[in-house]
PDB file of C-alpha atoms in Angstrom:
ATOM      1  CA  UNK A 262     110.345 121.731  30.783  1.00 35.00           C
ATOM      2  CA  UNK A 263     109.959 122.136  27.044  1.00 37.00           C
ATOM      3  CA  UNK A 264     106.345 122.115  26.088  1.00 40.00           C
ATOM      4  CA  UNK A 265     105.151 118.676  23.833  1.00 42.00           C
ATOM      5  CA  UNK A 266     104.729 119.144  20.100  1.00 40.00           C
ATOM      6  CA  UNK A 267     101.338 118.898  19.718  1.00 44.00           C
ATOM      7  CA  UNK A 268     100.830 121.354  21.612  1.00 46.00           C
ATOM      8  CA  UNK A 269     100.532 125.076  20.252  1.00 46.00           C
ATOM      9  CA  UNK A 270     102.530 127.414  20.911  1.00 41.00           C
ATOM     10  CA  UNK A 271     101.661 130.112  21.851  1.00 51.00           C
ATOM     11  CA  UNK A 272     100.752 131.204  25.404  1.00 78.00           C
ATOM     12  CA  UNK A 273      97.632 132.146  26.413  1.00 87.00           C
ATOM     13  CA  UNK A 274      98.017 135.536  27.146  1.00 88.00           C
ATOM     14  CA  UNK A 275      95.913 137.502  23.849  1.00 90.00           C
ATOM     15  CA  UNK A 276      92.724 134.682  24.414  1.00 92.00           C
ATOM     16  CA  UNK A 277      92.790 135.372  28.193  1.00 91.00           C
ATOM     17  CA  UNK A 278      93.027 139.718  27.080  1.00 90.00           C
ATOM     18  CA  UNK A 279      90.122 139.303  24.962  1.00 90.00           C
ATOM     19  CA  UNK A 280      88.689 137.184  27.005  1.00 92.00           C
ATOM     20  CA  UNK A 281      88.557 139.436  29.941  1.00 92.00           C
ATOM     21  CA  UNK A 282      86.595 137.006  31.629  1.00 93.00           C
ATOM     22  CA  UNK A 283      88.052 135.561  35.422  1.00 90.00           C
ATOM     23  CA  UNK A 284      89.144 132.228  34.482  1.00 94.00           C
ATOM     24  CA  UNK A 285      91.828 130.298  36.792  1.00 94.00           C
ATOM     25  CA  UNK A 286      94.784 128.971  34.615  1.00 94.00           C
ATOM     26  CA  UNK A 287      93.392 125.518  35.625  1.00 95.00           C
ATOM     27  CA  UNK A 288      90.562 125.393  34.294  1.00 96.00           C
ATOM     28  CA  UNK A 289      90.785 127.366  31.077  1.00 96.00           C
ATOM     29  CA  UNK A 290      93.745 124.396  30.463  1.00 96.00           C
ATOM     30  CA  UNK A 291      91.308 122.065  30.688  1.00 97.00           C
ATOM     31  CA  UNK A 292      88.347 123.768  29.155  1.00 97.00           C
ATOM     32  CA  UNK A 293      90.882 123.856  25.774  1.00 97.00           C
ATOM     33  CA  UNK A 294      92.398 119.929  26.093  1.00 96.00           C
ATOM     34  CA  UNK A 295      90.594 117.946  23.846  1.00 96.00           C
ATOM     35  CA  UNK A 296      90.170 114.481  23.272  1.00 93.00           C
ATOM     36  CA  UNK A 297      92.290 113.252  21.487  1.00 93.00           C
ATOM     37  CA  UNK A 298      94.985 115.001  23.779  1.00 94.00           C
ATOM     38  CA  UNK A 299      93.816 114.081  26.871  1.00 94.00           C
ATOM     39  CA  UNK A 300      93.548 110.619  25.325  1.00 92.00           C
ATOM     40  CA  UNK A 301      97.182 110.664  24.308  1.00 92.00           C
ATOM     41  CA  UNK A 302      98.768 111.928  27.591  1.00 91.00           C
ATOM     42  CA  UNK A 303      96.827 109.045  29.874  1.00 89.00           C
ATOM     43  CA  UNK A 304      93.076 110.100  30.131  1.00 83.00           C
ATOM     44  CA  UNK A 305      93.642 113.149  31.681  1.00 93.00           C
ATOM     45  CA  UNK A 306      90.504 115.477  32.210  1.00 94.00           C
ATOM     46  CA  UNK A 307      89.223 116.819  28.850  1.00 96.00           C
ATOM     47  CA  UNK A 308      86.982 119.514  27.781  1.00 97.00           C
ATOM     48  CA  UNK A 309      83.388 117.183  26.684  1.00 96.00           C
ATOM     49  CA  UNK A 310      82.144 118.236  29.739  1.00 97.00           C
ATOM     50  CA  UNK A 311      82.811 122.001  30.211  1.00 97.00           C
ATOM     51  CA  UNK A 312      81.108 121.355  26.218  1.00 96.00           C
ATOM     52  CA  UNK A 313      78.211 120.164  27.454  1.00 96.00           C
ATOM     53  CA  UNK A 314      77.360 122.850  30.307  1.00 97.00           C
ATOM     54  CA  UNK A 315      79.206 126.097  28.123  1.00 97.00           C
ATOM     55  CA  UNK A 316      75.444 124.202  25.009  1.00 95.00           C
ATOM     56  CA  UNK A 317      73.508 125.433  27.650  1.00 96.00           C
ATOM     57  CA  UNK A 318      74.912 128.772  28.434  1.00 97.00           C
ATOM     58  CA  UNK A 319      74.635 129.547  25.518  1.00 96.00           C
ATOM     59  CA  UNK A 320      71.846 128.389  24.343  1.00 95.00           C
ATOM     60  CA  UNK A 321      69.560 130.502  27.948  1.00 96.00           C
ATOM     61  CA  UNK A 322      71.545 133.419  26.247  1.00 97.00           C
ATOM     62  CA  UNK A 323      71.457 133.996  23.139  1.00 96.00           C
ATOM     63  CA  UNK A 324      67.458 132.790  23.829  1.00 96.00           C
ATOM     64  CA  UNK A 325      67.363 135.670  26.072  1.00 97.00           C
ATOM     65  CA  UNK A 326      68.985 138.315  23.941  1.00 96.00           C
ATOM     66  CA  UNK A 327      66.716 137.780  20.740  1.00 94.00           C
ATOM     67  CA  UNK A 328      63.468 137.441  23.196  1.00 96.00           C
ATOM     68  CA  UNK A 329      64.182 140.791  24.810  1.00 96.00           C
ATOM     69  CA  UNK A 330      66.180 142.212  21.265  1.00 94.00           C
ATOM     70  CA  UNK A 331      63.223 141.633  17.852  1.00 93.00           C
ATOM     71  CA  UNK A 332      59.801 141.350  20.063  1.00 95.00           C
ATOM     72  CA  UNK A 333      58.557 141.563  16.421  1.00 94.00           C
ATOM     73  CA  UNK A 334      59.574 138.457  15.812  1.00 92.00           C
ATOM     74  CA  UNK A 335      57.631 135.321  15.828  1.00 94.00           C
ATOM     75  CA  UNK A 336      57.929 132.244  17.695  1.00 93.00           C
ATOM     76  CA  UNK A 337      59.461 130.642  14.181  1.00 89.00           C
ATOM     77  CA  UNK A 338      62.109 133.951  13.361  1.00 87.00           C
ATOM     78  CA  UNK A 339      62.890 133.367  16.950  1.00 90.00           C
ATOM     79  CA  UNK A 340      63.934 129.626  16.615  1.00 88.00           C
ATOM     80  CA  UNK A 341      65.681 130.746  13.123  1.00 82.00           C
ATOM     81  CA  UNK A 342      67.714 133.022  14.833  1.00 83.00           C
ATOM     82  CA  UNK A 343      68.598 131.397  17.919  1.00 88.00           C
ATOM     83  CA  UNK A 344      70.074 127.854  15.703  1.00 82.00           C
ATOM     84  CA  UNK A 345      71.652 130.610  13.519  1.00 80.00           C
ATOM     85  CA  UNK A 346      74.478 131.526  16.568  1.00 86.00           C
ATOM     86  CA  UNK A 347      74.618 128.855  18.007  1.00 89.00           C
ATOM     87  CA  UNK A 348      75.334 126.361  14.973  1.00 84.00           C
ATOM     88  CA  UNK A 349      78.838 124.599  14.531  1.00 82.00           C
ATOM     89  CA  UNK A 350      79.282 126.830  11.761  1.00 80.00           C
ATOM     90  CA  UNK A 351      78.595 129.634  14.059  1.00 85.00           C
ATOM     91  CA  UNK A 352      81.352 128.937  16.634  1.00 90.00           C
ATOM     92  CA  UNK A 353      82.896 127.697  14.110  1.00 86.00           C
ATOM     93  CA  UNK A 354      83.565 131.477  12.517  1.00 83.00           C
ATOM     94  CA  UNK A 355      83.326 133.070  15.969  1.00 90.00           C
ATOM     95  CA  UNK A 356      86.720 131.085  17.063  1.00 93.00           C
ATOM     96  CA  UNK A 357      88.296 131.733  13.614  1.00 87.00           C
ATOM     97  CA  UNK A 358      87.700 135.979  14.513  1.00 87.00           C
ATOM     98  CA  UNK A 359      89.515 134.846  17.646  1.00 91.00           C
ATOM     99  CA  UNK A 360      92.152 132.971  16.728  1.00 92.00           C
ATOM    100  CA  UNK A 361      91.147 130.158  18.841  1.00 95.00           C
ATOM    101  CA  UNK A 362      92.667 127.211  17.138  1.00 93.00           C
ATOM    102  CA  UNK A 363      96.215 127.732  17.865  1.00 93.00           C
ATOM    103  CA  UNK A 364      95.835 127.315  21.889  1.00 96.00           C
ATOM    104  CA  UNK A 365      94.221 124.049  21.642  1.00 96.00           C
ATOM    105  CA  UNK A 366      95.403 121.180  22.612  1.00 96.00           C
ATOM    106  CA  UNK A 367      95.156 118.857  20.245  1.00 95.00           C
ATOM    107  CA  UNK A 368      96.269 114.726  20.393  1.00 94.00           C
ATOM    108  CA  UNK A 369      99.069 114.269  17.050  1.00 92.00           C
ATOM    109  CA  UNK A 370      96.977 112.216  15.276  1.00 88.00           C
ATOM    110  CA  UNK A 371      93.788 115.584  14.438  1.00 89.00           C
ATOM    111  CA  UNK A 372      97.083 117.332  14.511  1.00 89.00           C
ATOM    112  CA  UNK A 373      98.658 116.021  11.238  1.00 88.00           C
ATOM    113  CA  UNK A 374      94.816 116.245   9.588  1.00 83.00           C
ATOM    114  CA  UNK A 375      94.232 120.436  10.538  1.00 85.00           C
ATOM    115  CA  UNK A 376      91.973 120.035  14.306  1.00 86.00           C
ATOM    116  CA  UNK A 377      92.739 123.905  14.558  1.00 90.00           C
ATOM    117  CA  UNK A 378      90.702 124.494  11.847  1.00 85.00           C
ATOM    118  CA  UNK A 379      87.677 121.401  12.375  1.00 84.00           C
ATOM    119  CA  UNK A 380      84.285 123.551  12.646  1.00 82.00           C
ATOM    120  CA  UNK A 381      82.990 120.334  15.288  1.00 85.00           C
ATOM    121  CA  UNK A 382      86.711 121.015  17.711  1.00 91.00           C
ATOM    122  CA  UNK A 383      86.357 124.590  17.389  1.00 93.00           C
ATOM    123  CA  UNK A 384      82.926 124.792  18.293  1.00 92.00           C
ATOM    124  CA  UNK A 385      83.426 122.794  21.235  1.00 94.00           C
ATOM    125  CA  UNK A 386      86.296 124.655  22.269  1.00 97.00           C
ATOM    126  CA  UNK A 387      84.407 127.847  22.252  1.00 97.00           C
ATOM    127  CA  UNK A 388      81.570 126.260  24.505  1.00 97.00           C
ATOM    128  CA  UNK A 389      84.260 125.172  26.533  1.00 98.00           C
ATOM    129  CA  UNK A 390      84.953 128.520  27.372  1.00 98.00           C
ATOM    130  CA  UNK A 391      81.810 129.688  27.901  1.00 98.00           C
ATOM    131  CA  UNK A 392      81.365 126.591  30.642  1.00 97.00           C
ATOM    132  CA  UNK A 393      84.192 127.261  31.600  1.00 97.00           C
ATOM    133  CA  UNK A 394      83.451 130.345  32.524  1.00 97.00           C
ATOM    134  CA  UNK A 395      80.143 129.810  34.050  1.00 97.00           C
ATOM    135  CA  UNK A 396      81.928 128.054  36.903  1.00 97.00           C
ATOM    136  CA  UNK A 397      84.482 129.789  38.222  1.00 95.00           C
ATOM    137  CA  UNK A 398      83.282 133.896  37.865  1.00 95.00           C
ATOM    138  CA  UNK A 399      79.197 132.967  37.286  1.00 96.00           C
ATOM    139  CA  UNK A 400      75.903 133.777  35.348  1.00 95.00           C
ATOM    140  CA  UNK A 401      76.407 136.585  34.338  1.00 96.00           C
ATOM    141  CA  UNK A 402      79.916 137.080  33.099  1.00 96.00           C
ATOM    142  CA  UNK A 403      79.474 133.637  31.308  1.00 97.00           C
ATOM    143  CA  UNK A 404      76.198 135.398  29.320  1.00 97.00           C
ATOM    144  CA  UNK A 405      78.549 138.492  28.895  1.00 96.00           C
ATOM    145  CA  UNK A 406      81.341 136.197  27.086  1.00 97.00           C
ATOM    146  CA  UNK A 407      78.532 135.258  24.776  1.00 97.00           C
ATOM    147  CA  UNK A 408      77.248 138.409  23.725  1.00 96.00           C
ATOM    148  CA  UNK A 409      80.840 139.732  23.572  1.00 95.00           C
ATOM    149  CA  UNK A 410      81.852 136.524  20.789  1.00 94.00           C
ATOM    150  CA  UNK A 411      78.817 136.487  19.145  1.00 92.00           C
ATOM    151  CA  UNK A 412      79.043 140.247  18.393  1.00 90.00           C
ATOM    152  CA  UNK A 413      80.837 140.817  15.316  1.00 86.00           C
ATOM    153  CA  UNK A 414      78.192 138.188  13.598  1.00 83.00           C
ATOM    154  CA  UNK A 415      74.632 140.526  14.916  1.00 83.00           C
ATOM    155  CA  UNK A 416      77.108 143.773  13.848  1.00 82.00           C
ATOM    156  CA  UNK A 417      76.954 142.445  10.593  1.00 76.00           C
ATOM    157  CA  UNK A 418      73.901 141.360   8.430  1.00 69.00           C
ATOM    158  CA  UNK A 419      74.875 139.772   5.299  1.00 70.00           C
ATOM    159  CA  UNK A 420      77.147 137.370   7.473  1.00 70.00           C
ATOM    160  CA  UNK A 421      74.593 136.734   9.973  1.00 68.00           C
ATOM    161  CA  UNK A 422      72.352 135.719   7.283  1.00 69.00           C
ATOM    162  CA  UNK A 423      74.800 133.642   5.416  1.00 76.00           C
ATOM    163  CA  UNK A 424      75.459 131.647   8.670  1.00 71.00           C
ATOM    164  CA  UNK A 425      71.778 131.388   9.392  1.00 70.00           C
ATOM    165  CA  UNK A 426      71.162 129.656   6.419  1.00 80.00           C
ATOM    166  CA  UNK A 427      74.692 129.478   4.064  1.00 86.00           C
ATOM    167  CA  UNK A 428      73.369 126.481   0.826  1.00 89.00           C
ATOM    168  CA  UNK A 429      70.391 128.615   0.219  1.00 88.00           C
ATOM    169  CA  UNK A 430      72.596 132.129   0.525  1.00 88.00           C
ATOM    170  CA  UNK A 431      75.243 130.765  -1.475  1.00 92.00           C
ATOM    171  CA  UNK A 432      72.509 129.561  -3.632  1.00 92.00           C
ATOM    172  CA  UNK A 433      71.097 133.673  -4.239  1.00 91.00           C
ATOM    173  CA  UNK A 434      75.077 134.589  -4.433  1.00 92.00           C
ATOM    174  CA  UNK A 435      76.008 132.273  -7.190  1.00 93.00           C
ATOM    175  CA  UNK A 436      72.895 132.876  -8.616  1.00 93.00           C
ATOM    176  CA  UNK A 437      72.649 136.267  -9.006  1.00 92.00           C
ATOM    177  CA  UNK A 438      76.215 136.136 -10.496  1.00 91.00           C
ATOM    178  CA  UNK A 439      75.291 133.954 -13.383  1.00 92.00           C
ATOM    179  CA  UNK A 440      77.374 130.347 -12.393  1.00 91.00           C
ATOM    180  CA  UNK A 441      74.330 128.097 -11.557  1.00 91.00           C
ATOM    181  CA  UNK A 442      73.698 126.208  -9.357  1.00 94.00           C
ATOM    182  CA  UNK A 443      76.183 125.130  -6.397  1.00 95.00           C
ATOM    183  CA  UNK A 444      76.502 120.781  -6.066  1.00 95.00           C
ATOM    184  CA  UNK A 445      77.459 118.857  -3.223  1.00 96.00           C
ATOM    185  CA  UNK A 446      79.803 116.170  -2.996  1.00 96.00           C
ATOM    186  CA  UNK A 447      80.446 114.222   0.561  1.00 96.00           C
ATOM    187  CA  UNK A 448      82.525 112.043   1.251  1.00 94.00           C
ATOM    188  CA  UNK A 449      83.372 110.261   5.757  1.00 91.00           C
ATOM    189  CA  UNK A 450      86.187 108.714   6.736  1.00 87.00           C
ATOM    190  CA  UNK A 451      86.876 107.793  10.588  1.00 83.00           C
ATOM    191  CA  UNK A 452      85.266 105.517  13.068  1.00 83.00           C
ATOM    192  CA  UNK A 453      81.249 104.893  13.289  1.00 81.00           C
ATOM    193  CA  UNK A 454      82.033 106.340  16.551  1.00 74.00           C
ATOM    194  CA  UNK A 455      83.337 109.669  15.387  1.00 73.00           C
ATOM    195  CA  UNK A 456      82.879 109.605  11.666  1.00 82.00           C
ATOM    196  CA  UNK A 457      84.359 113.124   9.938  1.00 82.00           C
ATOM    197  CA  UNK A 458      81.836 113.953   7.034  1.00 89.00           C
ATOM    198  CA  UNK A 459      84.015 116.084   4.040  1.00 91.00           C
ATOM    199  CA  UNK A 460      82.250 117.843   1.877  1.00 94.00           C
ATOM    200  CA  UNK A 461      83.318 119.665  -1.766  1.00 95.00           C
ATOM    201  CA  UNK A 462      81.165 122.248  -3.421  1.00 96.00           C
ATOM    202  CA  UNK A 463      81.437 122.736  -6.866  1.00 95.00           C
ATOM    203  CA  UNK A 464      80.476 125.456  -9.791  1.00 93.00           C
ATOM    204  CA  UNK A 465      79.807 124.111 -12.614  1.00 90.00           C
ATOM    205  CA  UNK A 466      83.481 122.172 -13.406  1.00 89.00           C
ATOM    206  CA  UNK A 467      85.286 124.712 -10.387  1.00 91.00           C
ATOM    207  CA  UNK A 468      85.834 123.195  -6.590  1.00 94.00           C
ATOM    208  CA  UNK A 469      84.565 126.029  -5.105  1.00 92.00           C
ATOM    209  CA  UNK A 470      85.359 125.030  -1.156  1.00 91.00           C
ATOM    210  CA  UNK A 471      85.165 122.222   1.096  1.00 90.00           C
ATOM    211  CA  UNK A 472      83.663 121.940   4.903  1.00 86.00           C
ATOM    212  CA  UNK A 473      84.209 119.462   7.600  1.00 81.00           C
ATOM    213  CA  UNK A 474      82.113 118.071   9.954  1.00 79.00           C
ATOM    214  CA  UNK A 475      80.184 115.802  12.458  1.00 77.00           C
ATOM    215  CA  UNK A 476      76.979 115.340   9.748  1.00 83.00           C
ATOM    216  CA  UNK A 477      76.920 115.233   5.839  1.00 88.00           C
ATOM    217  CA  UNK A 478      74.466 118.282   6.669  1.00 86.00           C
ATOM    218  CA  UNK A 479      77.171 120.588   8.703  1.00 82.00           C
ATOM    219  CA  UNK A 480      80.069 119.718   6.227  1.00 86.00           C
ATOM    220  CA  UNK A 481      77.893 120.380   3.808  1.00 91.00           C
ATOM    221  CA  UNK A 482      76.698 123.554   5.884  1.00 87.00           C
ATOM    222  CA  UNK A 483      80.705 124.156   6.523  1.00 85.00           C
ATOM    223  CA  UNK A 484      81.694 124.536   2.758  1.00 90.00           C
ATOM    224  CA  UNK A 485      78.526 126.624   2.018  1.00 91.00           C
ATOM    225  CA  UNK A 486      80.156 129.336   4.028  1.00 85.00           C
ATOM    226  CA  UNK A 487      83.251 128.844   2.701  1.00 86.00           C
ATOM    227  CA  UNK A 488      82.386 129.445  -0.652  1.00 91.00           C
ATOM    228  CA  UNK A 489      79.748 131.829   0.062  1.00 90.00           C
ATOM    229  CA  UNK A 490      82.956 133.920   1.908  1.00 85.00           C
ATOM    230  CA  UNK A 491      85.024 133.346  -0.890  1.00 87.00           C
ATOM    231  CA  UNK A 492      82.209 134.709  -3.468  1.00 90.00           C
ATOM    232  CA  UNK A 493      81.197 137.268  -1.986  1.00 87.00           C
ATOM    233  CA  UNK A 494      85.461 138.522  -1.121  1.00 84.00           C
ATOM    234  CA  UNK A 495      85.272 138.122  -4.959  1.00 86.00           C
ATOM    235  CA  UNK A 496      82.747 140.006  -6.174  1.00 83.00           C
ATOM    236  CA  UNK A 497      83.958 142.960  -3.531  1.00 79.00           C
ATOM    237  CA  UNK A 498      87.391 143.170  -5.001  1.00 75.00           C
ATOM    238  CA  UNK A 499      88.071 145.923  -7.306  1.00 75.00           C
ATOM    239  CA  UNK A 500      88.606 145.273 -10.834  1.00 67.00           C
ATOM    240  CA  UNK A 501      92.673 144.268 -11.919  1.00 59.00           C
ATOM    241  CA  UNK A 502      93.560 147.367 -13.955  1.00 58.00           C
ATOM    242  CA  UNK A 503      94.119 146.710 -17.718  1.00 55.00           C
ATOM    243  CA  UNK A 504      97.481 147.595 -19.179  1.00 55.00           C
ATOM    244  CA  UNK A 505      98.252 151.648 -20.426  1.00 57.00           C
ATOM    245  CA  UNK A 506      97.629 151.093 -24.256  1.00 54.00           C
ATOM    246  CA  UNK A 507     100.643 152.748 -26.875  1.00 57.00           C
ATOM    247  CA  UNK A 508      99.391 155.766 -26.854  1.00 55.00           C
ATOM    248  CA  UNK A 509      98.667 156.868 -30.498  1.00 54.00           C
ATOM    249  CA  UNK A 510     101.480 158.770 -32.291  1.00 54.00           C
ATOM    250  CA  UNK A 511     100.353 162.328 -33.327  1.00 54.00           C
ATOM    251  CA  UNK A 512      98.892 162.598 -37.383  1.00 50.00           C
ATOM    252  CA  UNK A 513     101.546 166.705 -36.796  1.00 50.00           C
ATOM    253  CA  UNK A 514     104.721 164.455 -35.270  1.00 49.00           C
ATOM    254  CA  UNK A 515     105.304 167.030 -33.296  1.00 47.00           C
ATOM    255  CA  UNK A 516     104.907 163.896 -29.951  1.00 47.00           C
ATOM    256  CA  UNK A 517     107.015 161.679 -31.855  1.00 45.00           C
ATOM    257  CA  UNK A 518     110.231 161.049 -30.250  1.00 45.00           C
ATOM    258  CA  UNK A 519     113.411 162.842 -31.665  1.00 44.00           C
ATOM    259  CA  UNK A 520     114.921 159.934 -33.715  1.00 42.00           C
ATOM    260  CA  UNK A 521     110.677 159.527 -35.888  1.00 42.00           C
ATOM    261  CA  UNK A 522     110.601 163.729 -36.936  1.00 41.00           C
ATOM    262  CA  UNK A 523     114.225 163.088 -38.501  1.00 39.00           C
TER     263      UNK A 523
END
């Protein structure tokens, strides 16, 4: 039987290999099932309960890690770092790093509106997978998975700082580049019980990046992180080589073309 059009075309072998945890195919499928898909397929199970569990496991694992590895940080700094690592923006970035979007089972409406790259859907699915790992493989395996997932952020101090406070990071970067202060334009869509906010970040008259979130704040943070990423990449790119200028003719005529020497 062929897959419904709204399901991802990729099998899950690469994802299972990357996660490296012992989760049954049935529970992993549930963790990858968004409520929009469940609704369109007769109200089958979705990943919201697993997401609830995974959120708790994630928070505990990150809290313990930060406490043990940062003995000199006070409560305020620890809380900021934890918030950055468990935020929707950070989890969505982790999901993109492992290519999670293509494995999620989405309803047609979400598929058509770019659901595979929405911060909230990606972040919720990461938490659901953590919850599934806890149920099937236990606390130690779930904690190990959390540590592997957040490792890329921890290994990139600049990125870690941007994920912690993307709006401030973008403001500092744009100011250093002489591009002025970022401004945000936010709109919303959807019913009150499932509203989505869409933010555009601008520098001067230029729209730099966009972001989507479940709140105005989350949408602005998503847009700011995307803008920070783009500006950082542009600054790191080598300048385009200028076209070679034509060589000046030798006054003696020794290097001139033969036709000109005659």
